[in-house]
Short mmCIF file of C-alpha atoms and ligand atoms in Angstrom, two decimals:
data_model
loop_
_atom_site.label_atom_id
_atom_site.label_comp_id
_atom_site.label_asym_id
_atom_site.label_seq_id
_atom_site.Cartn_x
_atom_site.Cartn_y
_atom_site.Cartn_z
CA MET A 692 -9.87 2.49 13.72
CA ASN A 693 -8.15 4.83 11.33
CA THR A 694 -10.30 6.17 8.55
CA VAL A 695 -9.12 5.32 5.06
CA VAL A 696 -9.52 7.97 2.39
CA PRO A 697 -11.56 6.44 -0.44
CA ASP A 698 -9.87 6.08 -3.85
CA GLU A 699 -12.37 8.43 -5.44
CA ALA A 700 -11.44 11.25 -3.04
CA LEU A 701 -7.79 10.76 -3.96
CA VAL A 702 -8.78 10.92 -7.64
CA GLU A 703 -10.52 14.21 -6.94
CA ARG A 704 -7.41 15.60 -5.27
CA THR A 705 -5.17 14.42 -8.09
CA VAL A 706 -7.33 16.16 -10.69
CA ARG A 707 -6.93 19.34 -8.64
CA GLY A 708 -3.17 19.02 -8.99
CA ASP A 709 -2.15 17.15 -5.82
CA THR A 710 0.41 14.68 -7.14
CA ARG A 711 0.90 13.14 -3.70
CA ALA A 712 -2.68 11.93 -3.83
CA TYR A 713 -1.87 10.01 -6.99
CA ASP A 714 1.29 8.61 -5.41
CA GLU A 715 -0.96 7.25 -2.69
CA LEU A 716 -3.21 5.60 -5.29
CA VAL A 717 -0.19 4.03 -6.98
CA CYS A 718 1.03 2.77 -3.63
CA ARG A 719 -2.38 1.29 -2.89
CA TRP A 720 -2.88 -0.53 -6.17
CA GLN A 721 0.62 -1.24 -7.40
CA SER A 722 0.92 -4.81 -6.16
CA VAL A 723 -2.64 -5.72 -7.20
CA ILE A 724 -2.17 -4.38 -10.72
CA TYR A 725 1.29 -5.88 -10.98
CA ASN A 726 -0.13 -9.23 -9.95
CA LEU A 727 -2.90 -9.01 -12.53
CA VAL A 728 -0.56 -8.00 -15.34
CA TYR A 729 1.92 -10.69 -14.32
CA ARG A 730 -0.81 -13.34 -14.61
CA MET A 731 -1.77 -11.98 -18.00
CA LEU A 732 1.76 -11.90 -19.39
CA GLY A 733 3.61 -14.51 -17.32
CA LYS A 734 6.83 -12.53 -17.36
CA GLU A 735 7.89 -10.40 -14.45
CA HIS A 736 9.96 -7.76 -16.20
CA GLU A 737 7.31 -7.25 -18.88
CA ALA A 738 4.68 -7.07 -16.17
CA GLU A 739 6.62 -4.26 -14.50
CA GLU A 740 6.73 -2.33 -17.74
CA VAL A 741 3.03 -2.72 -18.50
CA CYS A 742 2.14 -1.94 -14.88
CA GLN A 743 4.11 1.29 -15.16
CA ASP A 744 2.31 2.10 -18.42
CA ALA A 745 -1.07 1.41 -16.82
CA PHE A 746 -0.51 3.87 -13.99
CA THR A 747 0.81 6.48 -16.40
CA ALA A 748 -2.13 6.01 -18.76
CA ALA A 749 -4.57 6.24 -15.86
CA TYR A 750 -2.92 9.44 -14.64
CA LEU A 751 -2.98 11.07 -18.06
CA ASN A 752 -6.62 10.08 -18.62
CA LEU A 753 -7.89 10.79 -15.15
CA LYS A 754 -10.02 13.63 -16.51
CA ASN A 755 -11.93 11.08 -18.59
CA PHE A 756 -12.63 8.83 -15.62
CA ARG A 757 -16.40 8.60 -15.30
CA ARG A 758 -17.29 8.37 -11.69
CA GLU A 759 -20.05 5.86 -12.37
CA SER A 760 -17.64 2.97 -11.79
CA LYS A 761 -15.08 2.41 -9.07
CA PHE A 762 -11.59 3.76 -9.68
CA SER A 763 -10.19 0.27 -9.21
CA SER A 764 -12.49 -1.19 -11.91
CA TRP A 765 -11.37 1.51 -14.29
CA LEU A 766 -7.71 0.90 -13.45
CA TYR A 767 -8.20 -2.85 -13.93
CA ARG A 768 -9.69 -2.21 -17.35
CA ILE A 769 -6.74 -0.07 -18.41
CA ALA A 770 -4.28 -2.71 -17.19
CA ILE A 771 -6.17 -5.48 -19.00
CA ASN A 772 -6.31 -3.54 -22.26
CA LEU A 773 -2.61 -2.76 -22.11
CA SER A 774 -1.78 -6.39 -21.29
CA THR A 775 -3.88 -7.66 -24.17
CA SER A 776 -2.28 -5.31 -26.65
CA HIS A 777 1.13 -6.24 -25.25
CA LEU A 778 0.35 -9.93 -25.85
CA ARG A 779 -0.70 -9.14 -29.39
CA LYS A 780 2.54 -7.26 -29.96
CA ARG A 781 4.45 -10.22 -28.56
CA GLN A 782 2.66 -12.61 -30.93
CA ARG A 783 3.73 -10.48 -33.86
CA THR A 784 7.37 -10.82 -32.78
CA PRO A 785 7.64 -14.41 -31.57
CA THR A 786 11.17 -14.25 -30.19
CA ASP A 787 10.75 -16.24 -27.02
CA SER A 788 8.49 -19.09 -26.07
CA LEU A 789 6.38 -19.55 -22.98
CA ASP A 790 8.91 -22.04 -21.64
CA GLU A 791 11.40 -19.28 -21.19
CA MET A 792 9.30 -17.55 -18.60
CA THR A 793 11.62 -17.23 -15.68
CA GLU A 794 10.83 -16.67 -12.06
CA ARG A 795 13.14 -14.11 -10.61
CA GLY A 796 11.67 -14.44 -7.12
CA VAL A 797 14.27 -17.08 -6.31
CA SER A 798 17.74 -15.85 -7.05
CA ALA A 799 20.59 -17.88 -8.46
CA GLU A 800 22.34 -17.57 -5.13
CA ILE A 801 19.59 -19.38 -3.29
CA GLU A 802 19.38 -22.07 -5.93
CA ALA A 803 23.11 -22.63 -5.54
CA VAL A 804 22.67 -23.11 -1.81
CA GLN A 805 19.85 -25.56 -2.46
CA TRP A 806 22.07 -27.58 -4.75
CA ASN A 807 24.52 -27.88 -1.90
CA LEU A 808 21.91 -29.64 0.18
CA ASN A 809 22.28 -32.72 -2.05
CA GLY A 810 18.63 -32.71 -3.00
CA GLY A 811 16.75 -32.88 0.28
CA PRO A 812 12.99 -33.52 0.21
CA SER A 813 12.12 -29.84 0.21
CA VAL A 814 14.09 -29.27 -2.95
CA GLU A 815 12.30 -32.08 -4.77
CA ALA A 816 8.97 -30.80 -3.54
CA ARG A 817 9.81 -27.35 -4.74
CA LEU A 818 10.92 -28.53 -8.14
CA LEU A 819 7.72 -30.48 -8.57
CA GLU A 820 5.70 -27.49 -7.47
CA ARG A 821 7.44 -25.30 -9.99
CA ASP A 822 6.84 -27.85 -12.70
CA ARG A 823 3.13 -27.89 -11.95
CA ALA A 824 3.05 -24.11 -11.83
CA ARG A 825 4.60 -24.05 -15.27
CA HIS A 826 1.92 -26.38 -16.62
CA VAL A 827 -0.81 -24.18 -15.21
CA ARG A 828 0.80 -21.08 -16.63
CA ARG A 829 1.08 -22.66 -20.02
CA ALA A 830 -2.52 -23.86 -19.96
CA ILE A 831 -3.71 -20.37 -19.07
CA GLY A 832 -1.58 -19.00 -21.87
CA LYS A 833 -3.44 -21.21 -24.33
CA LEU A 834 -6.88 -19.86 -23.40
CA ALA A 835 -8.77 -17.38 -25.54
CA ASP A 836 -8.17 -13.81 -24.35
CA GLU A 837 -11.65 -13.27 -22.94
CA GLN A 838 -11.63 -16.55 -21.03
CA ARG A 839 -8.17 -15.94 -19.64
CA VAL A 840 -9.10 -12.50 -18.31
CA VAL A 841 -12.17 -13.82 -16.51
CA LEU A 842 -10.28 -16.76 -15.01
CA ILE A 843 -7.47 -14.57 -13.74
CA LEU A 844 -9.80 -11.98 -12.26
CA LYS A 845 -11.79 -14.69 -10.52
CA GLU A 846 -9.15 -17.17 -9.46
CA TYR A 847 -6.15 -14.94 -8.69
CA GLN A 848 -7.69 -11.54 -8.03
CA GLY A 849 -10.66 -12.93 -6.15
CA LEU A 850 -13.20 -10.59 -7.71
CA THR A 851 -16.90 -11.47 -7.56
CA PHE A 852 -18.76 -12.17 -10.81
CA LYS A 853 -20.51 -8.84 -10.34
CA GLU A 854 -17.20 -6.99 -10.03
CA ILE A 855 -15.79 -8.76 -13.08
CA SER A 856 -18.83 -7.72 -15.08
CA GLU A 857 -18.16 -4.11 -14.02
CA VAL A 858 -14.51 -4.28 -15.01
CA LEU A 859 -15.22 -5.84 -18.39
CA ASN A 860 -18.43 -3.96 -18.98
CA VAL A 861 -20.39 -7.12 -19.90
CA PRO A 862 -23.40 -8.78 -18.21
CA VAL A 863 -22.81 -11.19 -15.32
CA SER A 864 -24.25 -14.02 -17.41
CA THR A 865 -21.56 -13.44 -20.05
CA VAL A 866 -18.88 -13.49 -17.37
CA LYS A 867 -20.16 -16.85 -16.15
CA THR A 868 -20.33 -18.33 -19.64
CA ARG A 869 -16.70 -17.37 -20.24
CA MET A 870 -15.68 -18.65 -16.82
CA TYR A 871 -17.33 -22.00 -17.41
CA ALA A 872 -15.81 -22.37 -20.84
CA GLY A 873 -12.41 -21.31 -19.48
CA LEU A 874 -12.50 -23.84 -16.64
CA ASN A 875 -13.41 -26.63 -19.06
CA GLU A 876 -10.60 -25.62 -21.39
CA MET A 877 -8.23 -25.69 -18.44
CA LYS A 878 -9.49 -29.13 -17.52
CA ARG A 879 -8.75 -30.30 -21.04
CA HIS A 880 -5.24 -28.78 -21.16
CA LEU A 881 -4.27 -30.02 -17.71
CA ASN A 882 -5.60 -33.53 -18.39
CA HIS A 883 -3.63 -33.51 -21.57
CA ALA A 884 -0.51 -32.66 -19.61
CA GLY A 885 -1.23 -35.71 -17.48
CA LEU A 886 -1.34 -33.77 -14.27
CA GLN A 887 -4.80 -34.34 -13.01
CA GLY A 888 -4.37 -37.48 -10.96
CA ASN A 889 -6.40 -40.44 -12.08
CA MET B 395 -33.82 -28.87 -7.04
CA ASN B 396 -33.20 -30.55 -10.37
CA CYS B 397 -29.99 -30.85 -12.40
CA GLN B 398 -30.89 -27.94 -14.70
CA GLN B 399 -31.38 -25.60 -11.76
CA PHE B 400 -28.14 -26.82 -10.25
CA LYS B 401 -26.25 -26.26 -13.47
CA GLU B 402 -27.29 -22.61 -13.50
CA LYS B 403 -25.83 -22.16 -10.03
CA THR B 404 -22.74 -24.37 -10.32
CA LEU B 405 -20.26 -21.51 -10.58
CA ASP B 406 -21.82 -19.53 -7.74
CA PHE B 407 -21.69 -22.68 -5.66
CA LEU B 408 -18.09 -23.36 -6.61
CA TYR B 409 -16.97 -19.84 -5.66
CA GLU B 410 -19.31 -19.54 -2.69
CA GLU B 411 -21.24 -16.60 -4.03
CA VAL B 412 -24.56 -17.91 -2.72
CA SER B 413 -26.74 -17.26 0.30
CA GLU B 414 -26.66 -19.71 3.17
CA GLU B 415 -30.10 -20.97 2.18
CA GLU B 416 -29.05 -21.58 -1.42
CA ARG B 417 -25.84 -23.22 -0.30
CA GLN B 418 -27.74 -25.79 1.74
CA GLU B 419 -30.08 -26.50 -1.16
CA LEU B 420 -27.18 -26.91 -3.60
CA THR B 421 -25.21 -29.09 -1.18
CA GLY B 422 -28.27 -31.29 -0.80
CA HIS B 423 -28.43 -31.79 -4.56
CA VAL B 424 -24.73 -32.57 -4.84
CA GLN B 425 -25.03 -35.21 -2.16
CA SER B 426 -27.91 -36.94 -3.89
CA CYS B 427 -26.89 -36.58 -7.56
CA SER B 428 -23.64 -38.27 -8.61
CA ARG B 429 -23.51 -36.58 -12.02
CA CYS B 430 -23.54 -33.07 -10.59
CA ARG B 431 -21.16 -34.17 -7.84
CA ASP B 432 -18.64 -35.37 -10.43
CA GLU B 433 -18.97 -32.12 -12.32
CA VAL B 434 -18.35 -29.99 -9.23
CA ASN B 435 -15.42 -32.17 -8.14
CA SER B 436 -13.73 -31.97 -11.51
CA LEU B 437 -14.03 -28.18 -11.44
CA LYS B 438 -12.61 -28.14 -7.92
CA LEU B 439 -9.64 -30.13 -9.20
CA VAL B 440 -9.02 -27.53 -11.86
CA ARG B 441 -9.16 -24.83 -9.21
CA ASN B 442 -6.70 -26.68 -7.00
CA GLU B 443 -4.38 -27.11 -9.91
CA MET B 444 -4.59 -23.41 -10.77
CA ALA B 445 -3.65 -22.58 -7.20
CA GLU B 446 -0.27 -24.21 -7.85
CA TRP B 447 0.73 -21.09 -9.75
CA LYS B 448 1.62 -18.99 -6.75
CA ASP B 449 1.67 -15.21 -6.54
CA PRO B 450 4.92 -13.65 -7.71
CA ALA B 451 7.27 -12.40 -5.02
CA GLU B 452 6.20 -9.03 -3.66
CA ARG B 453 8.17 -6.41 -5.54
CA ALA B 454 7.86 -2.69 -4.95
CA PHE B 455 9.50 -1.41 -8.11
CA PRO B 456 9.38 2.34 -8.65
CA VAL B 457 6.50 3.64 -10.75
CA ALA B 458 7.41 6.98 -12.30
CA ILE B 459 4.44 9.14 -13.23
CA PRO B 460 5.13 12.00 -15.68
CA TYR B 461 3.87 14.70 -13.36
CA PRO B 462 3.85 18.23 -14.77
CA SER B 463 7.01 20.17 -13.88
CA PRO B 464 6.74 23.13 -11.50
CA TRP B 465 7.25 25.32 -14.57
CA SER B 466 4.21 24.06 -16.37
CA ALA B 467 2.24 24.46 -13.13
CA LEU B 468 3.34 28.10 -13.08
CA LYS B 469 2.36 28.42 -16.74
CA GLN B 470 -1.02 26.90 -15.95
CA TRP B 471 -1.43 29.31 -13.09
CA LEU B 472 -0.49 32.35 -15.20
CA VAL B 473 -2.55 31.39 -18.21
CA PRO B 474 -5.09 28.67 -17.37
CA GLY B 475 -6.56 26.50 -20.09
CA GLU B 476 -5.17 25.73 -23.50
CA TRP B 477 -1.98 27.43 -24.54
CA SER B 478 -2.82 29.63 -27.54
CA TRP B 479 -0.68 32.02 -29.58
CA ARG B 480 -2.32 34.95 -27.89
CA SER B 481 -1.70 33.72 -24.39
CA ALA B 482 1.83 32.74 -25.36
CA ALA B 483 2.44 36.27 -26.63
CA SER B 484 1.06 37.87 -23.49
CA PHE B 485 3.09 35.48 -21.37
CA ALA B 486 6.23 36.37 -23.33
CA MET B 487 5.52 40.10 -22.89
CA ALA B 488 4.97 39.71 -19.17
CA ALA B 489 8.10 37.61 -18.83
CA GLY B 490 10.08 40.17 -20.83
CA PHE B 491 8.84 42.94 -18.58
CA ILE B 492 9.82 41.01 -15.46
CA VAL B 493 13.26 40.33 -16.89
CA LEU B 494 13.73 44.03 -17.73
CA CYS B 495 12.75 44.99 -14.18
CA ALA B 496 15.16 42.42 -12.83
CA PHE B 497 17.91 43.79 -15.04
CA SER B 498 17.38 47.32 -13.86
CA ILE B 499 17.44 46.22 -10.21
CA LEU B 500 20.58 44.18 -10.71
CA GLY B 501 22.23 46.98 -12.65
CA THR B 502 22.88 44.84 -15.64
CA GLU B 503 25.00 46.16 -18.44
CA ILE B 504 24.89 44.69 -21.87
CA HIS B 505 27.79 45.70 -24.00
CA ILE B 506 27.69 44.97 -27.70
CA SER B 507 30.89 45.00 -29.68
CA ASN B 508 32.07 43.34 -32.87
CA GLN B 509 33.22 40.38 -30.75
CA GLY B 510 29.65 39.64 -29.80
CA PHE B 511 27.96 40.89 -26.69
CA GLU B 512 28.92 40.94 -23.06
CA PHE B 513 26.57 40.62 -20.16
CA ARG B 514 27.29 42.04 -16.74
CA ALA B 515 25.15 41.81 -13.63
CA ASP B 516 26.51 43.74 -10.69
CA LEU B 517 24.70 43.88 -7.39
CA PHE B 518 27.51 45.56 -5.52
CA ARG B 519 28.22 48.43 -7.79
CA SER B 520 26.69 50.94 -5.41
CA ALA B 521 29.16 49.93 -2.71
CA ARG B 522 32.01 50.89 -4.99
CA PRO B 523 33.13 54.50 -5.31
CA ARG B 524 31.59 55.55 -8.57
CA SER B 525 33.90 58.46 -9.14
CA ASN B 526 36.95 56.24 -9.18
CA PRO B 527 38.28 56.57 -12.69
CA ASN B 528 39.81 53.07 -12.58
CA THR B 529 36.43 51.39 -12.47
CA SER B 530 34.82 53.74 -14.89
CA ILE B 531 31.96 52.48 -17.01
CA ASP B 532 34.16 52.90 -20.02
CA ARG B 533 34.89 49.27 -20.84
CA GLY B 534 37.79 50.18 -23.00
CA VAL B 535 39.83 51.05 -19.91
CA ILE B 536 39.12 47.86 -17.99
CA SER B 537 41.52 45.05 -18.72
CA PRO B 538 39.97 41.81 -20.09
CA ALA B 539 40.93 39.93 -16.91
CA ALA B 540 39.22 42.45 -14.66
CA SER B 541 36.10 42.56 -16.75
CA SER B 542 35.75 38.78 -16.78
CA ASN B 543 35.94 38.83 -13.00
CA GLN B 544 32.96 41.11 -12.78
CA SER B 545 30.76 39.86 -15.54
CA ILE B 546 29.15 36.45 -15.49
CA SER B 547 28.48 34.98 -18.88
CA THR B 548 25.43 32.78 -19.22
CA GLN B 549 27.60 30.03 -20.63
CA GLU B 550 29.60 30.08 -17.44
CA VAL B 551 26.45 29.83 -15.35
CA ALA B 552 25.24 26.90 -17.43
CA GLY B 553 28.63 25.25 -17.08
CA MET B 554 28.60 25.75 -13.34
CA ILE B 555 25.13 24.26 -13.05
CA GLN B 556 26.13 21.26 -15.09
CA ALA B 557 29.31 20.71 -13.09
CA SER B 558 27.49 20.96 -9.79
CA GLU B 559 24.78 18.62 -11.01
CA THR B 560 27.31 16.04 -12.17
CA ARG B 561 29.14 16.27 -8.88
CA GLN B 562 25.96 15.77 -6.89
CA GLN B 563 24.89 12.82 -9.00
CA GLN B 564 28.30 11.20 -8.61
CA LEU B 565 28.06 11.65 -4.88
CA LEU B 566 24.58 10.16 -4.81
CA ARG B 567 25.64 7.20 -6.93
CA SER B 568 28.67 6.34 -4.83
CA GLU B 569 26.62 6.61 -1.65
CA GLU B 570 23.96 4.35 -3.15
CA GLU B 571 26.56 1.82 -4.19
CA ARG B 572 28.10 1.81 -0.74
CA LEU B 573 24.73 1.19 0.95
CA VAL B 574 23.76 -1.56 -1.48
CA ASN B 575 27.10 -3.33 -0.97
CA GLN B 576 26.75 -3.08 2.77
CA LEU B 577 23.27 -4.56 2.61
CA THR B 578 24.27 -7.38 0.27
CA ASN B 579 27.19 -8.31 2.51
CA SER B 580 25.03 -8.39 5.60
CA TYR B 581 22.54 -10.71 3.88
CA ARG B 582 25.29 -12.94 2.62
CA THR B 583 26.66 -13.27 6.15
CA GLN B 584 23.22 -14.20 7.42
CA LEU B 585 22.79 -16.79 4.66
CA THR B 586 26.14 -18.50 5.19
CA GLY B 587 25.65 -18.44 8.97
CA LEU B 588 22.35 -20.22 8.53
CA THR B 589 23.72 -22.86 6.20
CA ARG B 590 26.57 -23.72 8.54
CA THR B 591 24.50 -24.24 11.66
CA MET B 592 21.83 -26.28 9.94
CA ASP B 593 21.10 -29.96 10.51
CA SER B 594 19.06 -32.16 8.21
CA LYS B 595 15.83 -31.67 10.16
CA HIS B 596 15.81 -28.00 9.36
CA ARG B 597 16.29 -28.42 5.68
CA LEU B 598 12.58 -28.51 5.06
CA ASP B 599 12.17 -24.97 6.34
CA LEU B 600 15.25 -23.62 4.69
CA ALA B 601 13.80 -22.84 1.31
CA ASN B 602 11.08 -20.77 2.91
CA ILE B 603 13.53 -18.89 5.08
CA TYR B 604 15.59 -18.07 2.03
CA ASP B 605 12.52 -16.87 0.22
CA ASN B 606 11.64 -14.57 3.09
CA LEU B 607 15.17 -13.26 3.28
CA GLU B 608 15.22 -12.67 -0.43
CA GLN B 609 11.95 -10.80 -0.28
CA GLN B 610 13.21 -8.70 2.61
CA ARG B 611 16.39 -7.95 0.71
CA LEU B 612 14.45 -6.91 -2.39
CA ALA B 613 12.17 -4.69 -0.33
CA ASP B 614 15.14 -3.04 1.41
CA LEU B 615 16.95 -2.51 -1.86
CA GLN B 616 13.81 -1.05 -3.31
CA ARG B 617 13.43 1.35 -0.45
CA ILE B 618 16.98 2.57 -0.94
CA ARG B 619 16.49 2.86 -4.67
CA LEU B 620 13.30 4.85 -4.24
CA THR B 621 14.96 7.31 -1.85
CA PHE B 622 17.84 7.84 -4.19
CA SER B 623 15.76 8.19 -7.29
CA SER B 624 13.63 10.86 -5.66
CA LEU B 625 16.77 12.71 -4.51
CA ASP B 626 18.21 12.37 -7.97
CA GLU B 627 15.03 13.63 -9.52
CA ARG B 628 14.89 16.64 -7.23
CA THR B 629 18.43 17.64 -8.09
CA ALA B 630 17.69 17.28 -11.78
CA GLN B 631 14.55 19.36 -11.39
CA GLN B 632 16.38 22.16 -9.63
CA ALA B 633 19.08 22.18 -12.26
CA GLN B 634 16.43 22.27 -14.95
CA GLN B 635 14.69 25.24 -13.34
CA THR B 636 17.90 27.20 -13.14
CA GLN B 637 18.66 26.26 -16.71
CA GLN B 638 15.29 27.55 -17.81
CA LEU B 639 15.90 30.83 -16.01
CA VAL B 640 19.25 31.12 -17.71
CA ASP B 641 17.61 30.41 -21.06
CA ILE B 642 15.06 33.16 -20.52
CA ILE B 643 17.74 35.67 -19.60
CA GLN B 644 19.80 34.57 -22.54
CA LYS B 645 16.90 35.01 -24.92
CA ALA B 646 15.93 38.34 -23.44
CA SER B 647 19.42 39.75 -23.57
CA TYR B 648 20.12 38.63 -27.10
CA GLN B 649 19.87 41.42 -29.61
CA PRO B 650 20.50 40.74 -33.26
CA LYS B 651 23.13 42.93 -34.84
ZN1 ZN C 2389 -27.83 -33.27 -10.66
#
């Protein structure tokens, strides 16, 4: 087994001026943070921007990082705060709607090839799947900020309730209250969209 | 276990954050109580629905951290802590002293005339016969062409740095473009090859294969981009360092009339 250097040791080295240690931290957490921010914002290119800002902000504030929490919790918190303020900024300039959220994972080239298949079963299945994904994304977008954060951290980041309480700096009971309320809101929105079977 | 007790543990049960003992107890209640069973099932449905929103495609985009430049590291090393007027002054004096020493080693001549000032650094003067009247220190005797051969103006140095930097960046860019084109073509060949040899049974898997290819392509592109951006950055950094050195010399050798 190879021994993995803990995040906190890399933080220590970064503070002492070793920029490669911070590169390692970025490498370790980039996809996790990107994922989180993407779920918060629903747009890939904006998620990239905010993710970049989060790592920069963390680097510039590393001296203020209190070692009483995990580095990852602290990084999560920064990313969440930046995402929330980004959402607020977006609300103030309502140029594009949630429907315009595009998925760049599948390129136009591939879609063109799929069209050439004259609509085989897989294409239909994929279109349906994307439609459902859009409904979920929209429903999550309608949640109150604090419910959305908890739902994303739990459902997509797989954090435990204890870990979420550390990230958000609130008691576990509060986390659960928000989670429960969030799930019920989701139930309402998804039922409304007529997706939840019968 | 009653319904109230179950309700307090519903979420832990739903996300399996319970001990084995608790899990059995909770499962027992769910099996016997239809109301709690309905509640748990409806929450499970929500969870299943949420799982329809899949993770975004893995993308390793470059994250650029504003690391301090080697110059500010040197500054920090020379004068640790906050940068005050006093430390700035002592730094400037030390730098000035170093520059003067460098000038005397290089045998620099600064010639001020009404056309401005001329700066001449000559490492090889000692190898030249000093007594030769043709290369006398008297600048009036040296023709303008000869003197420009021997003296290097700071503007020229800056120009040279800029030209070399531009050249290097152009080289880098064209190389990057070539690699990216090559890669794109190779993927396109793979894609069309696949489409041609496919029968209807394989159509189901096709979308997934394309996704994987696309992800691979993005990752490869990213790797190339990262390599080039770090090369690019290094070149820029070197140019900046030289520029800063030139600036210091320029400042030090400037004397108001
Ligand atoms: Zn019950």
